[in-house]
PDB file of C-alpha atoms in Angstrom:
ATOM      1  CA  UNK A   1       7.816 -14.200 132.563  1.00  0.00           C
ATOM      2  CA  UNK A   2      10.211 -13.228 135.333  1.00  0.00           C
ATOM      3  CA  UNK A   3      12.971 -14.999 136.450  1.00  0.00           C
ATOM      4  CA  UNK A   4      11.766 -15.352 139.993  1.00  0.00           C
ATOM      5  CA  UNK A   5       8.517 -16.991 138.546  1.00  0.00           C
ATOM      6  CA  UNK A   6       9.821 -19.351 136.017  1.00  0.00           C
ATOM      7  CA  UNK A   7      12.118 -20.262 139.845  1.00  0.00           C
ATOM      8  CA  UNK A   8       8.688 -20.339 141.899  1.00  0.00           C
ATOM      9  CA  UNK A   9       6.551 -22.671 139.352  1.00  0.00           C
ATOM     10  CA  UNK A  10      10.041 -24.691 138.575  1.00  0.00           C
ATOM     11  CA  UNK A  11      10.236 -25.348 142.822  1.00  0.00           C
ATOM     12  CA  UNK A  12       6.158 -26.346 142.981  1.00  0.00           C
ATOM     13  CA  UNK A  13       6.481 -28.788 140.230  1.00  0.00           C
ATOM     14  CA  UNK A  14       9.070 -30.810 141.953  1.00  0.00           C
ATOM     15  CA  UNK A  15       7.496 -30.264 145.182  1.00  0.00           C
ATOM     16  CA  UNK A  16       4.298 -29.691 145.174  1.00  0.00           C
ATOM     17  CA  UNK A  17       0.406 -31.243 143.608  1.00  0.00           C
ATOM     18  CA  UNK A  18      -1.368 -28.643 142.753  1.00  0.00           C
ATOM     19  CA  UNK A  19      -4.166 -29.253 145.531  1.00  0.00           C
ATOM     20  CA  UNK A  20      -1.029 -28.341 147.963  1.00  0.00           C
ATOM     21  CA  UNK A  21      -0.653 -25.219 146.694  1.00  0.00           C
ATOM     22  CA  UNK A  22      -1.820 -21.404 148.182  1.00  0.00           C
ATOM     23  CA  UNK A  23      -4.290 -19.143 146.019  1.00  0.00           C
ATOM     24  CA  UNK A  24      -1.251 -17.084 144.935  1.00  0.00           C
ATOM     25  CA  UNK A  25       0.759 -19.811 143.640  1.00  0.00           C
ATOM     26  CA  UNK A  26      -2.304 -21.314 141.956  1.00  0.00           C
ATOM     27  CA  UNK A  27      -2.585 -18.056 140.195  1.00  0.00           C
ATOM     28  CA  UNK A  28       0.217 -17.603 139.271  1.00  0.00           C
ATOM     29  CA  UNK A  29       0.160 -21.473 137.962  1.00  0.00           C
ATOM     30  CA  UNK A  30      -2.848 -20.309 136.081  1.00  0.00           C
ATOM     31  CA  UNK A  31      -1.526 -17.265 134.531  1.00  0.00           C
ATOM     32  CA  UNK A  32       1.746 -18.845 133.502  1.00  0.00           C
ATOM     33  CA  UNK A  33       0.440 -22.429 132.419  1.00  0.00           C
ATOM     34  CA  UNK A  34      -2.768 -22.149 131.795  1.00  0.00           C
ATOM     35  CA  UNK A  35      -4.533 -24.357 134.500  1.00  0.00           C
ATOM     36  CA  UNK A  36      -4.828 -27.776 136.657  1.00  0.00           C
ATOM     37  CA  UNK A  37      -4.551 -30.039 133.821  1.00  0.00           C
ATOM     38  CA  UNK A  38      -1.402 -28.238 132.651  1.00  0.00           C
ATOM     39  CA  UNK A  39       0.046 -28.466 135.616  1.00  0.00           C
ATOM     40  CA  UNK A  40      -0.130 -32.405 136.470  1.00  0.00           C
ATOM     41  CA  UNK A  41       0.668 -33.196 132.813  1.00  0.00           C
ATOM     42  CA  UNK A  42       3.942 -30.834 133.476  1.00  0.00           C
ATOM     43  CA  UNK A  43       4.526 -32.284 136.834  1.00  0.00           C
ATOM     44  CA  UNK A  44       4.279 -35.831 135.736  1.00  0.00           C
ATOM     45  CA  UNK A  45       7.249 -34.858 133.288  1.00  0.00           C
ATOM     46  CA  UNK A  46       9.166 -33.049 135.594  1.00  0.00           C
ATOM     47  CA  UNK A  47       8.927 -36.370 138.203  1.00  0.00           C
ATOM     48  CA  UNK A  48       9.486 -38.504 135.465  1.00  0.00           C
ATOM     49  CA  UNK A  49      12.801 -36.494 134.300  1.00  0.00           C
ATOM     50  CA  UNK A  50      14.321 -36.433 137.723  1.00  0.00           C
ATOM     51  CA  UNK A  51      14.352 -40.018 138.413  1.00  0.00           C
ATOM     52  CA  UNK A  52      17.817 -41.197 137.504  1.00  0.00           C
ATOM     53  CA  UNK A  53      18.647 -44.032 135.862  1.00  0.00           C
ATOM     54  CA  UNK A  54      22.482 -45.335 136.705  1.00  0.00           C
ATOM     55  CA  UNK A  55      23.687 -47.550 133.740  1.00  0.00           C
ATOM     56  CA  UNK A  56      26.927 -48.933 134.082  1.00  0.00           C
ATOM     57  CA  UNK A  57      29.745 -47.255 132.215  1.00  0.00           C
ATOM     58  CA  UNK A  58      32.953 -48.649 130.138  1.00  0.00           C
ATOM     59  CA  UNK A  59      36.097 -47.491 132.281  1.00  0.00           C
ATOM     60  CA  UNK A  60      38.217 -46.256 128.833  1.00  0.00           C
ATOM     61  CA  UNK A  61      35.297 -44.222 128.250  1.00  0.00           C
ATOM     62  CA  UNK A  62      35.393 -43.042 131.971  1.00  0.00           C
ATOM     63  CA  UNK A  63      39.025 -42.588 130.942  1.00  0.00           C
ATOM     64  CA  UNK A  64      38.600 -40.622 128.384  1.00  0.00           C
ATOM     65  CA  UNK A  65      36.569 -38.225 130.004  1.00  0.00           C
ATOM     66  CA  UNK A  66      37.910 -37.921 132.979  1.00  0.00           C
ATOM     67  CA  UNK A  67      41.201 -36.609 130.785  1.00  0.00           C
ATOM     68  CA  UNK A  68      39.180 -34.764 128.322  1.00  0.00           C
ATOM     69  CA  UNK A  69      37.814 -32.629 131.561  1.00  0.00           C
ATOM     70  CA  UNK A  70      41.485 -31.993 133.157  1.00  0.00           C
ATOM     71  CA  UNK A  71      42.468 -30.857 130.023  1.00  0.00           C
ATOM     72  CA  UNK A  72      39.923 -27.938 129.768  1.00  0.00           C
ATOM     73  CA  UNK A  73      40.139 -27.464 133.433  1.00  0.00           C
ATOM     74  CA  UNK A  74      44.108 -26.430 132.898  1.00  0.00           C
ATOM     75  CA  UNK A  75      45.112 -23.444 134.019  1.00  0.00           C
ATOM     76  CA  UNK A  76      45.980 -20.505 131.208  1.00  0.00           C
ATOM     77  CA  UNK A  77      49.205 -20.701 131.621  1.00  0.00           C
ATOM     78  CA  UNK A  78      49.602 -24.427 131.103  1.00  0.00           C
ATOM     79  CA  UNK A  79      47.355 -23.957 127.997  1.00  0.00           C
ATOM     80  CA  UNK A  80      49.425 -20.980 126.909  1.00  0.00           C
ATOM     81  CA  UNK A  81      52.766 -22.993 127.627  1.00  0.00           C
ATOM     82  CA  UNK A  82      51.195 -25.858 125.477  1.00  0.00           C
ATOM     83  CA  UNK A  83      50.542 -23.814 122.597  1.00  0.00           C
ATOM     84  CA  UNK A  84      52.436 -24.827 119.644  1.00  0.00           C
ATOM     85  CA  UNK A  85      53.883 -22.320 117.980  1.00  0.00           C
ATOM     86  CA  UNK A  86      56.273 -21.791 114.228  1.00  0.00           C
ATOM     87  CA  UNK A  87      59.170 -22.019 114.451  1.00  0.00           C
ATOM     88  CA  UNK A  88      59.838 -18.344 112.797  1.00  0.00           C
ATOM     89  CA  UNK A  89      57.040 -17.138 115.210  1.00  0.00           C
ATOM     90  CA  UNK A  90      59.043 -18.126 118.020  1.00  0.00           C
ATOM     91  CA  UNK A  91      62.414 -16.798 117.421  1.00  0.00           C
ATOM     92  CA  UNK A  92      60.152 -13.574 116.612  1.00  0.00           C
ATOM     93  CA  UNK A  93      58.627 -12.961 119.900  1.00  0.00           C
ATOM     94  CA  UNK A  94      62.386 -14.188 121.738  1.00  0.00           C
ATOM     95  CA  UNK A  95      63.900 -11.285 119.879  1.00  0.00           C
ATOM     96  CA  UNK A  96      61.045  -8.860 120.706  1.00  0.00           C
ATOM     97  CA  UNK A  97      61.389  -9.850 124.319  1.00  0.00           C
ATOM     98  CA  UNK A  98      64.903  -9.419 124.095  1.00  0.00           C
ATOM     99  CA  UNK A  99      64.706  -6.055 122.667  1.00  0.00           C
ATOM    100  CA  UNK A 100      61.808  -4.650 125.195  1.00  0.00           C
ATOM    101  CA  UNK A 101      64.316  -6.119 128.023  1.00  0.00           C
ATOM    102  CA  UNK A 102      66.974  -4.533 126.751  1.00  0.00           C
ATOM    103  CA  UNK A 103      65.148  -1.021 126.238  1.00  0.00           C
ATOM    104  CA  UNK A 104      63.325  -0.895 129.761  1.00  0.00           C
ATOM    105  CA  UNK A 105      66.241  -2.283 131.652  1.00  0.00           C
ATOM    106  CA  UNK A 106      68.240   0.688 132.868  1.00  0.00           C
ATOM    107  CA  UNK A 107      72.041   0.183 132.006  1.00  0.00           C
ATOM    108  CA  UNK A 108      74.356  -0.227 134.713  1.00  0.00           C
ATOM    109  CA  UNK A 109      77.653   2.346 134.351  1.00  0.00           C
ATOM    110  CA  UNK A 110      80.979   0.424 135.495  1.00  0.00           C
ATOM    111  CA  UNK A 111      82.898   2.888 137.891  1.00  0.00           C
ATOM    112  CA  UNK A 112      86.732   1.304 138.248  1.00  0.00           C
ATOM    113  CA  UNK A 113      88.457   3.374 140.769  1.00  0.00           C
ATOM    114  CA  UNK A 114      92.488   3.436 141.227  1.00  0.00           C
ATOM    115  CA  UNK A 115      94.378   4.744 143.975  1.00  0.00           C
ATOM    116  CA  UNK A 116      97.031   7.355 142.867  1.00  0.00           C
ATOM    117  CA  UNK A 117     100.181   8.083 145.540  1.00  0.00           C
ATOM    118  CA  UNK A 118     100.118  12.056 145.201  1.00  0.00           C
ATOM    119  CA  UNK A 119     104.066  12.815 146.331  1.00  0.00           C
ATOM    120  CA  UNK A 120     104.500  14.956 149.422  1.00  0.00           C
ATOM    121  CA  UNK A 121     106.715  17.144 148.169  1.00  0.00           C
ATOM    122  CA  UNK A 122     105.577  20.288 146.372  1.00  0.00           C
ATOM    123  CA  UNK A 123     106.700  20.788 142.707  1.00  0.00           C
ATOM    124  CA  UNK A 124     107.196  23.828 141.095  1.00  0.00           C
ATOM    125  CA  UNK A 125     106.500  24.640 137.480  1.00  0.00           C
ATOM    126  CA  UNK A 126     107.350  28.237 135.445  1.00  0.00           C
ATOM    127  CA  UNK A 127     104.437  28.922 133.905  1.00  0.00           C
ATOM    128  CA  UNK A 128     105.003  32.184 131.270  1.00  0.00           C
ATOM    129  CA  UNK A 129     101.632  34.276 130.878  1.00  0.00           C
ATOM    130  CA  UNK A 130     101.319  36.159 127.520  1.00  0.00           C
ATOM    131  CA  UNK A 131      99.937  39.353 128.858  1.00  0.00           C
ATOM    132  CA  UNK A 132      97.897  41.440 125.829  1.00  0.00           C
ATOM    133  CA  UNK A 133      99.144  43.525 123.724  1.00  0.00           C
ATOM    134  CA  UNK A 134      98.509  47.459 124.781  1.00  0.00           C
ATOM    135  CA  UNK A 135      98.926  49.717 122.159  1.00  0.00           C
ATOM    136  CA  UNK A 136      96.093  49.654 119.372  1.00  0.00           C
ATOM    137  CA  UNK A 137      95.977  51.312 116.216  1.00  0.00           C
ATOM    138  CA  UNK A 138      93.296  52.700 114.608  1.00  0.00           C
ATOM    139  CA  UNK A 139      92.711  53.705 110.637  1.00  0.00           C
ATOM    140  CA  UNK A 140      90.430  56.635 110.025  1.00  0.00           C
ATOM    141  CA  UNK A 141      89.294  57.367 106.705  1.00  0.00           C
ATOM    142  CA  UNK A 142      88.545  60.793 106.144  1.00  0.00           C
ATOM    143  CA  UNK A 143      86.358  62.001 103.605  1.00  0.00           C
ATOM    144  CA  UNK A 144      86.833  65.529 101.982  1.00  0.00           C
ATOM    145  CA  UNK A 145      84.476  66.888  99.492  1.00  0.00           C
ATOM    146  CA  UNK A 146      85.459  67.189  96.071  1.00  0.00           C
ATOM    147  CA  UNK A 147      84.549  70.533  94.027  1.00  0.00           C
ATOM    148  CA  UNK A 148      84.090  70.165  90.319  1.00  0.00           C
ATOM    149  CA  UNK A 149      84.703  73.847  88.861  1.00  0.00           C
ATOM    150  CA  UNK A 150      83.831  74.443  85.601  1.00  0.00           C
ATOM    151  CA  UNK A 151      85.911  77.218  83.077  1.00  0.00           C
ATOM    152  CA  UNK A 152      83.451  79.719  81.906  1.00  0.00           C
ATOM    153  CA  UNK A 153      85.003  82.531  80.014  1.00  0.00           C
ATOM    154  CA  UNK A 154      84.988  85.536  82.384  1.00  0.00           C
ATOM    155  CA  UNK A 155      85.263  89.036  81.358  1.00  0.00           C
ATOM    156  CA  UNK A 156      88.862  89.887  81.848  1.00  0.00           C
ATOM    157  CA  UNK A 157      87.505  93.495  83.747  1.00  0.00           C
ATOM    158  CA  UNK A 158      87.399  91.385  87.094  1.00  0.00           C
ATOM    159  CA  UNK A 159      90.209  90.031  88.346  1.00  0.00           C
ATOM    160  CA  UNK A 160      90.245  86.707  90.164  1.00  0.00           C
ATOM    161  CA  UNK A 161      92.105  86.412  93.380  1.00  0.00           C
ATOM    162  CA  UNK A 162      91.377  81.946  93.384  1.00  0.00           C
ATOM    163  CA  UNK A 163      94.681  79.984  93.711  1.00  0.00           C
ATOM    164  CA  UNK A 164      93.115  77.785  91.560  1.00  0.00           C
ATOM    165  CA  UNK A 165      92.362  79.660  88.372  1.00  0.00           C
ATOM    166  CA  UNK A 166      93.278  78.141  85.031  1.00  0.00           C
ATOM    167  CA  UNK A 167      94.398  74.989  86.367  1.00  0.00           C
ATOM    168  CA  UNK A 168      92.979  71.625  85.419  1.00  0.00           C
ATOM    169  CA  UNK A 169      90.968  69.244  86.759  1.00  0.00           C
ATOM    170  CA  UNK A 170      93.514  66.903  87.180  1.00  0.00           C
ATOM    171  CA  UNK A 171      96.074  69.321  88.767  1.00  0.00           C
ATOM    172  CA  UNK A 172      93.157  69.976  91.240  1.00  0.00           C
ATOM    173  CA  UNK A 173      93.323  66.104  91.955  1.00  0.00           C
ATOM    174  CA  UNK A 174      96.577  66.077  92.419  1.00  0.00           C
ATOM    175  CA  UNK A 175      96.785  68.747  94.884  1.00  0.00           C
ATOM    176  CA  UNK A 176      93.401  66.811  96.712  1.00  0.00           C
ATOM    177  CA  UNK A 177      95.699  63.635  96.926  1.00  0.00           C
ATOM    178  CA  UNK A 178      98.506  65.782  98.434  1.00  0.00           C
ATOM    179  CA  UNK A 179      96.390  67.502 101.043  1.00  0.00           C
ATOM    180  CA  UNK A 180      94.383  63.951 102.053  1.00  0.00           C
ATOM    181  CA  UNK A 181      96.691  61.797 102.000  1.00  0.00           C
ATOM    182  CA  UNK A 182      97.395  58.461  99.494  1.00  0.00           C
ATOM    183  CA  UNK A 183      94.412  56.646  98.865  1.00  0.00           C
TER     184      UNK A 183
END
């Protein structure tokens, strides 16, 4: 059943006999309900229902619902305001606040300003510059091969013309540290 036909047979029961009504409604009486006798039997209820009664009521009880209903008719905040909270949960969400305030809030900088008298006469300072230094030394090594001869007994026909013959090798490193240089 629809909506807009439980409306429609709802409307002809309070209104309407059912020798009042149109073919469509009556078919739609018949489909829904079932018939005629249906119909009055429902009606008669429905009549029967709407009639009201006014009995006489107590004024604490009128009272007491007449504060019962402002009370659930508050407004959130009221409600929210009314809440009652721990102690502990309180002093919770006043420090949270506190600390979200703090965090969004952008801090303010304090700029103190202080008038200086600037003298109009001109002073004079020496001021010594320590210019750099312009001669530079440099150390090269140098690296001179070293020849390792080795005595071999020669036949004495040839004769050897080598500045070096029959000296030792460590005559030949003195004369390489004399020639190079101290190491």
């Amino acid at each position: 059943m629809g909506n807009k036909s439980i409306e429609l047979i709802d409307q002809l029961l309070k209104t309407r006999d059912f020798n009042e009504l149109n073919e469509f409604e009556k078919l739609l009486v018949e489909e829904y309900l079932g018939g005629k006798h249906i119909y009055q039997k429902y009606r008669s209820l429905v009549l029967a229902s709407s009639t009201e009664h006014e009995m006489p009521v107590s004024s604490s009880v009128k009272q007491s619902l007449m504060a019962k209903m402002k009370k659930q008719n508050q407004p959130v905040w009221v409600k929210a305001f009314n809440y009652r909270l721990p102690a502990y949960a309180s002093a919770a969400i006043a420090v949270l606040l506190m600390t979200v305030i703090y965090l969004i809030l952008p801090t303010k900088e304090v700029v103190v300003e202080k008038t200086v008298e600037i003298p109009a006469t001109p002073i004079t300072d020496t001021v010594f510059v320590q210019g750099k230094t312009d001669t530079l030394f440099i150390e090269r090594k140098v690296e001179v091969p070293v020849y390792i001869t080795v005595n071999e007994p020669k036949p004495e026909q040839e004769e050897t013309n080598s500045s070096f013959t029959g000296k030792t090798l460590a005559d030949q490193q003195d004369i390489r540290s004399l020639l190079v240089g101290s190491e």
